[in-house]
Tab-separated table of C-alpha atoms in Angstrom:
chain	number	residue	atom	x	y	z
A	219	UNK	CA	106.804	112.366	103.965
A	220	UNK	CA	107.710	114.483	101.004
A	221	UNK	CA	106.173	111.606	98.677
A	222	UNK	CA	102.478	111.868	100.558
A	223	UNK	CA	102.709	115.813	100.459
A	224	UNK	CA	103.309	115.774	96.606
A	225	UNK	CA	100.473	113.549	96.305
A	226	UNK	CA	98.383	115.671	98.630
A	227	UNK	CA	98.948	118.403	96.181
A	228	UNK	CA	97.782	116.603	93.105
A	229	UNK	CA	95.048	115.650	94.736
A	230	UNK	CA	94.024	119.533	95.370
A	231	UNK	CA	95.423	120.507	91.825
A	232	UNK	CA	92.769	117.195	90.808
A	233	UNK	CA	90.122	118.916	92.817
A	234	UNK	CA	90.862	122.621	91.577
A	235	UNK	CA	90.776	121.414	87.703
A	236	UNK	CA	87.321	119.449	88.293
A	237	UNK	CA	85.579	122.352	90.331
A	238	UNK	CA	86.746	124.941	87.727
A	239	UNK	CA	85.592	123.435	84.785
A	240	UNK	CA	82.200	123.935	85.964
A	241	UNK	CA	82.735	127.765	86.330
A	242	UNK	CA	82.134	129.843	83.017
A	243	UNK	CA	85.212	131.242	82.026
A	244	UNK	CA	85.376	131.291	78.480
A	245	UNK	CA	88.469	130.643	77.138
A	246	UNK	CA	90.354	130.832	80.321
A	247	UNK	CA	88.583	127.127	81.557
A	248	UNK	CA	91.263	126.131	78.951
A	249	UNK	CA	94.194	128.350	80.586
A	250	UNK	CA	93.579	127.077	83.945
A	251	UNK	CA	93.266	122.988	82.859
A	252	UNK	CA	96.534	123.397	81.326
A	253	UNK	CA	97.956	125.187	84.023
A	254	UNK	CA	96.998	123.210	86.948
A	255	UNK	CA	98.376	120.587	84.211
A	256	UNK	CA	101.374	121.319	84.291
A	257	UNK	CA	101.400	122.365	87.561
A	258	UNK	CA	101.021	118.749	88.727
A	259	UNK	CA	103.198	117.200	85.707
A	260	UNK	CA	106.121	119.597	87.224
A	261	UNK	CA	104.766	118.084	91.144
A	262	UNK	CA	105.771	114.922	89.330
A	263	UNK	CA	108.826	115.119	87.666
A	264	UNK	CA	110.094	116.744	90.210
A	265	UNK	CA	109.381	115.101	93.970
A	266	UNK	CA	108.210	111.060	92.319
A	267	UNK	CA	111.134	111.552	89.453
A	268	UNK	CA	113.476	112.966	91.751
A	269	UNK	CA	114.211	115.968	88.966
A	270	UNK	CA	114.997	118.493	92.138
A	271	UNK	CA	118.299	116.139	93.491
A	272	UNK	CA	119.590	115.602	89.636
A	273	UNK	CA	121.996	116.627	87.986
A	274	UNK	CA	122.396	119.465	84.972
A	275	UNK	CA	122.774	116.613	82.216
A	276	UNK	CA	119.399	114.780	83.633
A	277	UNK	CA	117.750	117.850	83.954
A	278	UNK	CA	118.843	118.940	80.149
A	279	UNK	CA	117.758	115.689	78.767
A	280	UNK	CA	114.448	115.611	80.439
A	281	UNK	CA	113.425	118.816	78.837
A	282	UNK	CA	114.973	118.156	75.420
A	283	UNK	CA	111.456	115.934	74.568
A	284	UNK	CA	109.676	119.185	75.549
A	285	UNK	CA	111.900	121.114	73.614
A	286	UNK	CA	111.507	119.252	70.218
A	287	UNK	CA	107.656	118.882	70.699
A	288	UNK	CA	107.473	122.512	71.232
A	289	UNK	CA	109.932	122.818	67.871
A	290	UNK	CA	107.628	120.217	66.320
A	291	UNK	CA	104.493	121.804	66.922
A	292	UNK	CA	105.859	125.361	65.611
A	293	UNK	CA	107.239	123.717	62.657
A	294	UNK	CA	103.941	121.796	62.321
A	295	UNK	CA	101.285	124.798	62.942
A	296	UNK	CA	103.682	126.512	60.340
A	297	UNK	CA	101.997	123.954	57.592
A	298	UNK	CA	98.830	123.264	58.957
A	299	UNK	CA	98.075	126.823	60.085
A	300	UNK	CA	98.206	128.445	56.669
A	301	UNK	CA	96.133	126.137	54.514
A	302	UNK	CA	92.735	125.898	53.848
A	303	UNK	CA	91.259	122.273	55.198
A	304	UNK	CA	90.549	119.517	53.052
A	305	UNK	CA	88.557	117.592	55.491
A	306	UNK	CA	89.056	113.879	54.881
A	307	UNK	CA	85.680	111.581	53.403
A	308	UNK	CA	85.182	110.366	56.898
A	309	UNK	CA	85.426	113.237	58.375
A	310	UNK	CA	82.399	114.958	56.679
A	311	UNK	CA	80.309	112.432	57.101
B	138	UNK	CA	141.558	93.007	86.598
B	139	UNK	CA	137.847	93.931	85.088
B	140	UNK	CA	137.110	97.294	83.633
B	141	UNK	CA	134.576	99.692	83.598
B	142	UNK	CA	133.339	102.585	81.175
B	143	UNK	CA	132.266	104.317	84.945
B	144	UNK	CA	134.448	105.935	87.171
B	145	UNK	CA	132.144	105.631	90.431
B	146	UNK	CA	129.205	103.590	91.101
B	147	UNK	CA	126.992	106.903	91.323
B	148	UNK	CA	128.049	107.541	87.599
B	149	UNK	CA	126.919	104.122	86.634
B	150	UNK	CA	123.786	103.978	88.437
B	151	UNK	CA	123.406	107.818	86.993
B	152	UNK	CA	123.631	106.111	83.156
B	153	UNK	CA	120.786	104.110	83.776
B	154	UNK	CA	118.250	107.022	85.016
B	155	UNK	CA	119.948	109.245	81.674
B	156	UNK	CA	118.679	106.488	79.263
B	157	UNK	CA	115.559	106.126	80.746
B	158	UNK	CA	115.346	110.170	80.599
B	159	UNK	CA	116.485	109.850	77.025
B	160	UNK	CA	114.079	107.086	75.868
B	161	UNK	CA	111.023	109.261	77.545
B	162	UNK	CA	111.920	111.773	75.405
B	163	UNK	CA	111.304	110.054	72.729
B	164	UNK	CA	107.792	108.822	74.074
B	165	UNK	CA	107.155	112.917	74.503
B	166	UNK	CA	107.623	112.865	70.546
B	167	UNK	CA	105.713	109.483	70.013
B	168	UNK	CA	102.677	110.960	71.909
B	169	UNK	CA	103.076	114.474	70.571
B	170	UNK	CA	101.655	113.825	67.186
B	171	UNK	CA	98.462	112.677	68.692
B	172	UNK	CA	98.431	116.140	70.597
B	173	UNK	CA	99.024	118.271	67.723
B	174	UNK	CA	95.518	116.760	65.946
B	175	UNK	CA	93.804	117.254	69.229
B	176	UNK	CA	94.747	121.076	69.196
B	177	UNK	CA	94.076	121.113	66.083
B	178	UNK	CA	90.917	119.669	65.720
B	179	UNK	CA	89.820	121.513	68.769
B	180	UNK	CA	90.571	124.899	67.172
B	181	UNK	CA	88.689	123.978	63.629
B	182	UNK	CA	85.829	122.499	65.495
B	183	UNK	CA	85.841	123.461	68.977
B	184	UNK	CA	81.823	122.824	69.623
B	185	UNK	CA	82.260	119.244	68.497
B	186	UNK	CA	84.671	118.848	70.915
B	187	UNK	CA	82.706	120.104	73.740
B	188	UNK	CA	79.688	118.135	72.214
B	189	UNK	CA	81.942	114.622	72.442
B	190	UNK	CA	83.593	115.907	75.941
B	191	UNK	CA	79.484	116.222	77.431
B	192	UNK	CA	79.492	112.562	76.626
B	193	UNK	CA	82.272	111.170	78.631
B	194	UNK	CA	81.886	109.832	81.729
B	195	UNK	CA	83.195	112.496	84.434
B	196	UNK	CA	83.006	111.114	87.973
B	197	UNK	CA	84.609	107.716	85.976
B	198	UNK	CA	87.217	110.003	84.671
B	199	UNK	CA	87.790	111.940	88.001
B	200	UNK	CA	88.218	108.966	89.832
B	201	UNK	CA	90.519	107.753	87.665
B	202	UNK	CA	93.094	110.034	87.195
B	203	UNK	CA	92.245	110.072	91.984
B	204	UNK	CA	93.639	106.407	91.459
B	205	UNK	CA	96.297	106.624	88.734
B	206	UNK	CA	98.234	109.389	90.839
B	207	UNK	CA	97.734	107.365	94.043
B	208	UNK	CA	99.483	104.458	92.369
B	209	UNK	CA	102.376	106.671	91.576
B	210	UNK	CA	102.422	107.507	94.798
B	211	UNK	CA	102.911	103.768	96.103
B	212	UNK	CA	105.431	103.267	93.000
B	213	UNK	CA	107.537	106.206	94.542
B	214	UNK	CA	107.306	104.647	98.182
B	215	UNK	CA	108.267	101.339	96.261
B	216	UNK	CA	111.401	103.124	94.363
B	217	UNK	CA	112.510	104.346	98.260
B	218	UNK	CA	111.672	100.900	99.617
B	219	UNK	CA	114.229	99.651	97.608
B	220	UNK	CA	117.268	102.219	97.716
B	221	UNK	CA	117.141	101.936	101.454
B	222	UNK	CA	116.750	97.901	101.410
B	223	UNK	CA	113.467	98.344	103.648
B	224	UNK	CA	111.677	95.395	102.485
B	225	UNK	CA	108.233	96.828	101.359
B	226	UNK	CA	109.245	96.895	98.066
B	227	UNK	CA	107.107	93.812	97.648
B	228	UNK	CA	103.889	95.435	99.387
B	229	UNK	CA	104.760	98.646	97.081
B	230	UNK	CA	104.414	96.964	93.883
B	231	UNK	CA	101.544	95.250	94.830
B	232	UNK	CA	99.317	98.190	95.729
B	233	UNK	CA	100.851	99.972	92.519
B	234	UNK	CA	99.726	96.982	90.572
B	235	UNK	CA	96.567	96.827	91.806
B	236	UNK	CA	95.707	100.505	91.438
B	237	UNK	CA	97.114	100.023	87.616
B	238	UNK	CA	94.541	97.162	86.718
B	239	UNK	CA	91.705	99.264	88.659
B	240	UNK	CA	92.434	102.010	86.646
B	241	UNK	CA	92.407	99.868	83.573
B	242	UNK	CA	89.123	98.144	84.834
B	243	UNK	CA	87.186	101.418	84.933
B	244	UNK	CA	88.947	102.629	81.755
B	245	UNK	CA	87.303	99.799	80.052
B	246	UNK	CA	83.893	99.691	81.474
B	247	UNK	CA	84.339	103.505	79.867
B	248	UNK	CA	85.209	102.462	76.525
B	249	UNK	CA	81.997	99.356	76.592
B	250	UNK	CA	79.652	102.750	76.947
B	251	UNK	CA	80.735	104.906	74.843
B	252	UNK	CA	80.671	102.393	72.073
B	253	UNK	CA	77.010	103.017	71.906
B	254	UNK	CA	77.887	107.009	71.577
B	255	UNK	CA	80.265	106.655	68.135
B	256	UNK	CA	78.026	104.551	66.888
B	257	UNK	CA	75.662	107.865	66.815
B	258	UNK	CA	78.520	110.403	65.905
B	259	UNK	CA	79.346	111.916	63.053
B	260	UNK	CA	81.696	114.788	61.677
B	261	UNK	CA	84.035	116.854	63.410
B	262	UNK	CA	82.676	114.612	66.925
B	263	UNK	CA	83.737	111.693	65.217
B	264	UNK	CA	87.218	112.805	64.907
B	265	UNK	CA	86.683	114.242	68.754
B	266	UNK	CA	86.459	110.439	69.235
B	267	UNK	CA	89.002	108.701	67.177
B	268	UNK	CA	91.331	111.222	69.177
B	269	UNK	CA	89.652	110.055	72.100
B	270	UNK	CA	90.328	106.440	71.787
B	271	UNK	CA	93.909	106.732	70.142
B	272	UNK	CA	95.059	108.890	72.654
B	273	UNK	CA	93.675	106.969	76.000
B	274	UNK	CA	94.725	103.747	74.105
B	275	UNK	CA	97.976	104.756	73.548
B	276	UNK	CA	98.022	105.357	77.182
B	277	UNK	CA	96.137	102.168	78.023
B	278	UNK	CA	98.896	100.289	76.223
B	279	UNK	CA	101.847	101.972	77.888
B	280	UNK	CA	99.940	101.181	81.374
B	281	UNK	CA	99.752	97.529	80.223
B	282	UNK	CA	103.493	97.249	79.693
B	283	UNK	CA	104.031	99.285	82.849
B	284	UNK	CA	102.423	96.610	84.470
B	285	UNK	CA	104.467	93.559	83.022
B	286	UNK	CA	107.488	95.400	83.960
B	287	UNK	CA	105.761	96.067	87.768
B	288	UNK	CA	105.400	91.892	87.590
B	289	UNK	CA	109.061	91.071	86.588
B	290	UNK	CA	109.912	93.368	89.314
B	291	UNK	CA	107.657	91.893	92.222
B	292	UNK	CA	109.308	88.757	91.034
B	293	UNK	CA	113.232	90.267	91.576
B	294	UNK	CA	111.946	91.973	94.518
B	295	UNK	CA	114.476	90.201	96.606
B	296	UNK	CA	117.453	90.597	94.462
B	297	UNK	CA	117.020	94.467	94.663
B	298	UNK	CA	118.416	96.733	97.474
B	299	UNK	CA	120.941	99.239	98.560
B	300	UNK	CA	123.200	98.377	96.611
B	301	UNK	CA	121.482	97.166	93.234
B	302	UNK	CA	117.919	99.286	92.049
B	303	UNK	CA	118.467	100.949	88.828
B	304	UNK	CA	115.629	98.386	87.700
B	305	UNK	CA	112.797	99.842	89.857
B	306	UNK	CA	114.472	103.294	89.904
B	307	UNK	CA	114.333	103.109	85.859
B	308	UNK	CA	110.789	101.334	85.690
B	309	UNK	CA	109.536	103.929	88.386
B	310	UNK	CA	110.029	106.255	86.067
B	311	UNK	CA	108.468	105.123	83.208
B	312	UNK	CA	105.357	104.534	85.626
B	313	UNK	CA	105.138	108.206	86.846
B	314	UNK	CA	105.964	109.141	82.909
B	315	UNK	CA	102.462	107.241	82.053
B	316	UNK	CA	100.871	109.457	85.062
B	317	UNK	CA	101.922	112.825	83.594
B	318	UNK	CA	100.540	111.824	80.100
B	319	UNK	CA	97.238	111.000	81.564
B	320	UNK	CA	97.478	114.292	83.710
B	321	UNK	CA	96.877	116.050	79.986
B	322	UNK	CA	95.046	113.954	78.553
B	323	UNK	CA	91.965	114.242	81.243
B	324	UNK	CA	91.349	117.941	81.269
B	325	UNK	CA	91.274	117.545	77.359
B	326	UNK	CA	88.850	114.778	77.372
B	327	UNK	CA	86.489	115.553	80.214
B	328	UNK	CA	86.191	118.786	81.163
B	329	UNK	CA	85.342	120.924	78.587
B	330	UNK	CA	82.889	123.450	79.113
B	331	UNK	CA	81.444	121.122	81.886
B	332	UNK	CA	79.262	123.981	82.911
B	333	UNK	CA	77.088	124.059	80.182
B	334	UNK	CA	76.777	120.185	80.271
């Protein structure tokens, strides 16, 4: 039962994301795509991955990926975000 | 006398889930590269971006991702199927499989028109593109394999039950894994600024 209310509420989440993105919001169509995103990523992981019954070690290692992306991307933006672009031939064709 | 590394039967069965949890993690950092360019390609040249997102095909796209989280849904019911021995298992997988290839049927007849749309880009909405294409193709591959693994299961179905199921419970989630990956990736390809489309 738990299983076809989870996918109920992606469903909505689905149907919230596609509706808002033809509102004009700017910058916040952007906020709310990611955040009904993650919303359903998190309906996900934790109902169809069982994430709310496991452990502390499952639960640590299942954000660790999200942890070094997000270290990644700092360390990344760090480079990328301070330099003036070279764009690439193909790139300016 | 045999021995084991695991002290209970719930520790061993809770090794197999970890590694599965670990080696996701790793696919969060194999796919993470790919999102990096996106942001920042979006930032440098966010009108090209809309420009190439006008072209996609949205009610294509919509139903997908409609279909992709239903099949997670019949994986899950699958996964429960076979901790509690039920017997659907079978019927599980099946529906799962079917709403996989679906998903890669309409995925393709995608990809066959928007051919004819690179062939016209250029610039920044070329690289809009080539993020387009890695990206869902990445994701198309990972479905593909999801699916072999989906047809080595349907042919253990009977061996699994109460007793034995870290197989589906592992391949379950890797399935659901490949949902929340394409949960990203379609508000970044589709719906941008759909309302002045």
């Amino acid at each position: 039962m738990s299983y076809v209310l989870t996918w109920l509420g992606l469903m909505i989440l689905l149907a919230l994301t596609f509706a808002s993105s033809y509102l004009p919001m700017g910058a916040w169509n952007t906020v709310a795509n990611t955040g009904i995103s993650c919303a359903k990523a998190l309906l996900i992981a934790l109902f169809f991955m069982h994430l709310r019954n496991a452990g502390a070690l499952l639960r640590i290692v299942a954000l660790a990926g999200l942890l070094w992306l997000t270290l990644l991307f700092g360390l990344s933006w760090t480079d990328f975000g301070t330099r003036t672009l070279s764009p690439a031939p193909w790139s300016s064709r | 006398m045999t021995t084991s590394p695991f002290d209970s039967t719930l520790e061993r069965r809770e090794a197999a889930t970890l590694g599965m949890w670990a080696f996701l993690a790793t696919e969060v950092l194999f796919f993470g590269p790919l999102f990096f360019g996106y942001v920042h390609g979006r930032l440098a040249s966010p009108d090209a971006f809309v420009a190439g997102s006008h072209h996609m095909h949205i009610v294509l796209g919509t139903l997908n991702t409609a279909i992709l989280m239903t099949s997670s849904l019949t994986m899950a019911l699958g996964v429960r199927a076979a901790r509690t021995g039920s017997g659907s298992l079978k019927t599980m997988l099946t529906l799962t499989a079917l709403l996989g290839l679906t998903f890669l049927g309409v995925k393709g007849s995608e990809y066959w028109m928007e051919a004819k749309e690179v062939a016209n880009a250029s610039g920044a909405e070329l690289q809009f593109y080539f993020l387009y294409f890695a990206m869902t193709g990445l994701h198309a591959l990972h479905m593909t394999i999801g699916l072999g693994v989906i047809a080595w299961l349907w042919r253990h179905a009977r061996g699994f039950g109460r007793h034995y199921h870290a197989p589906v419970e592992v391949s379950g989630l890797y399935w659901h894994f490949v949902d929340i990956v394409w949960v990203f990736l379609y508000p970044m390809f589709y719906l941008l600024e759909r309302y002045s489309a």
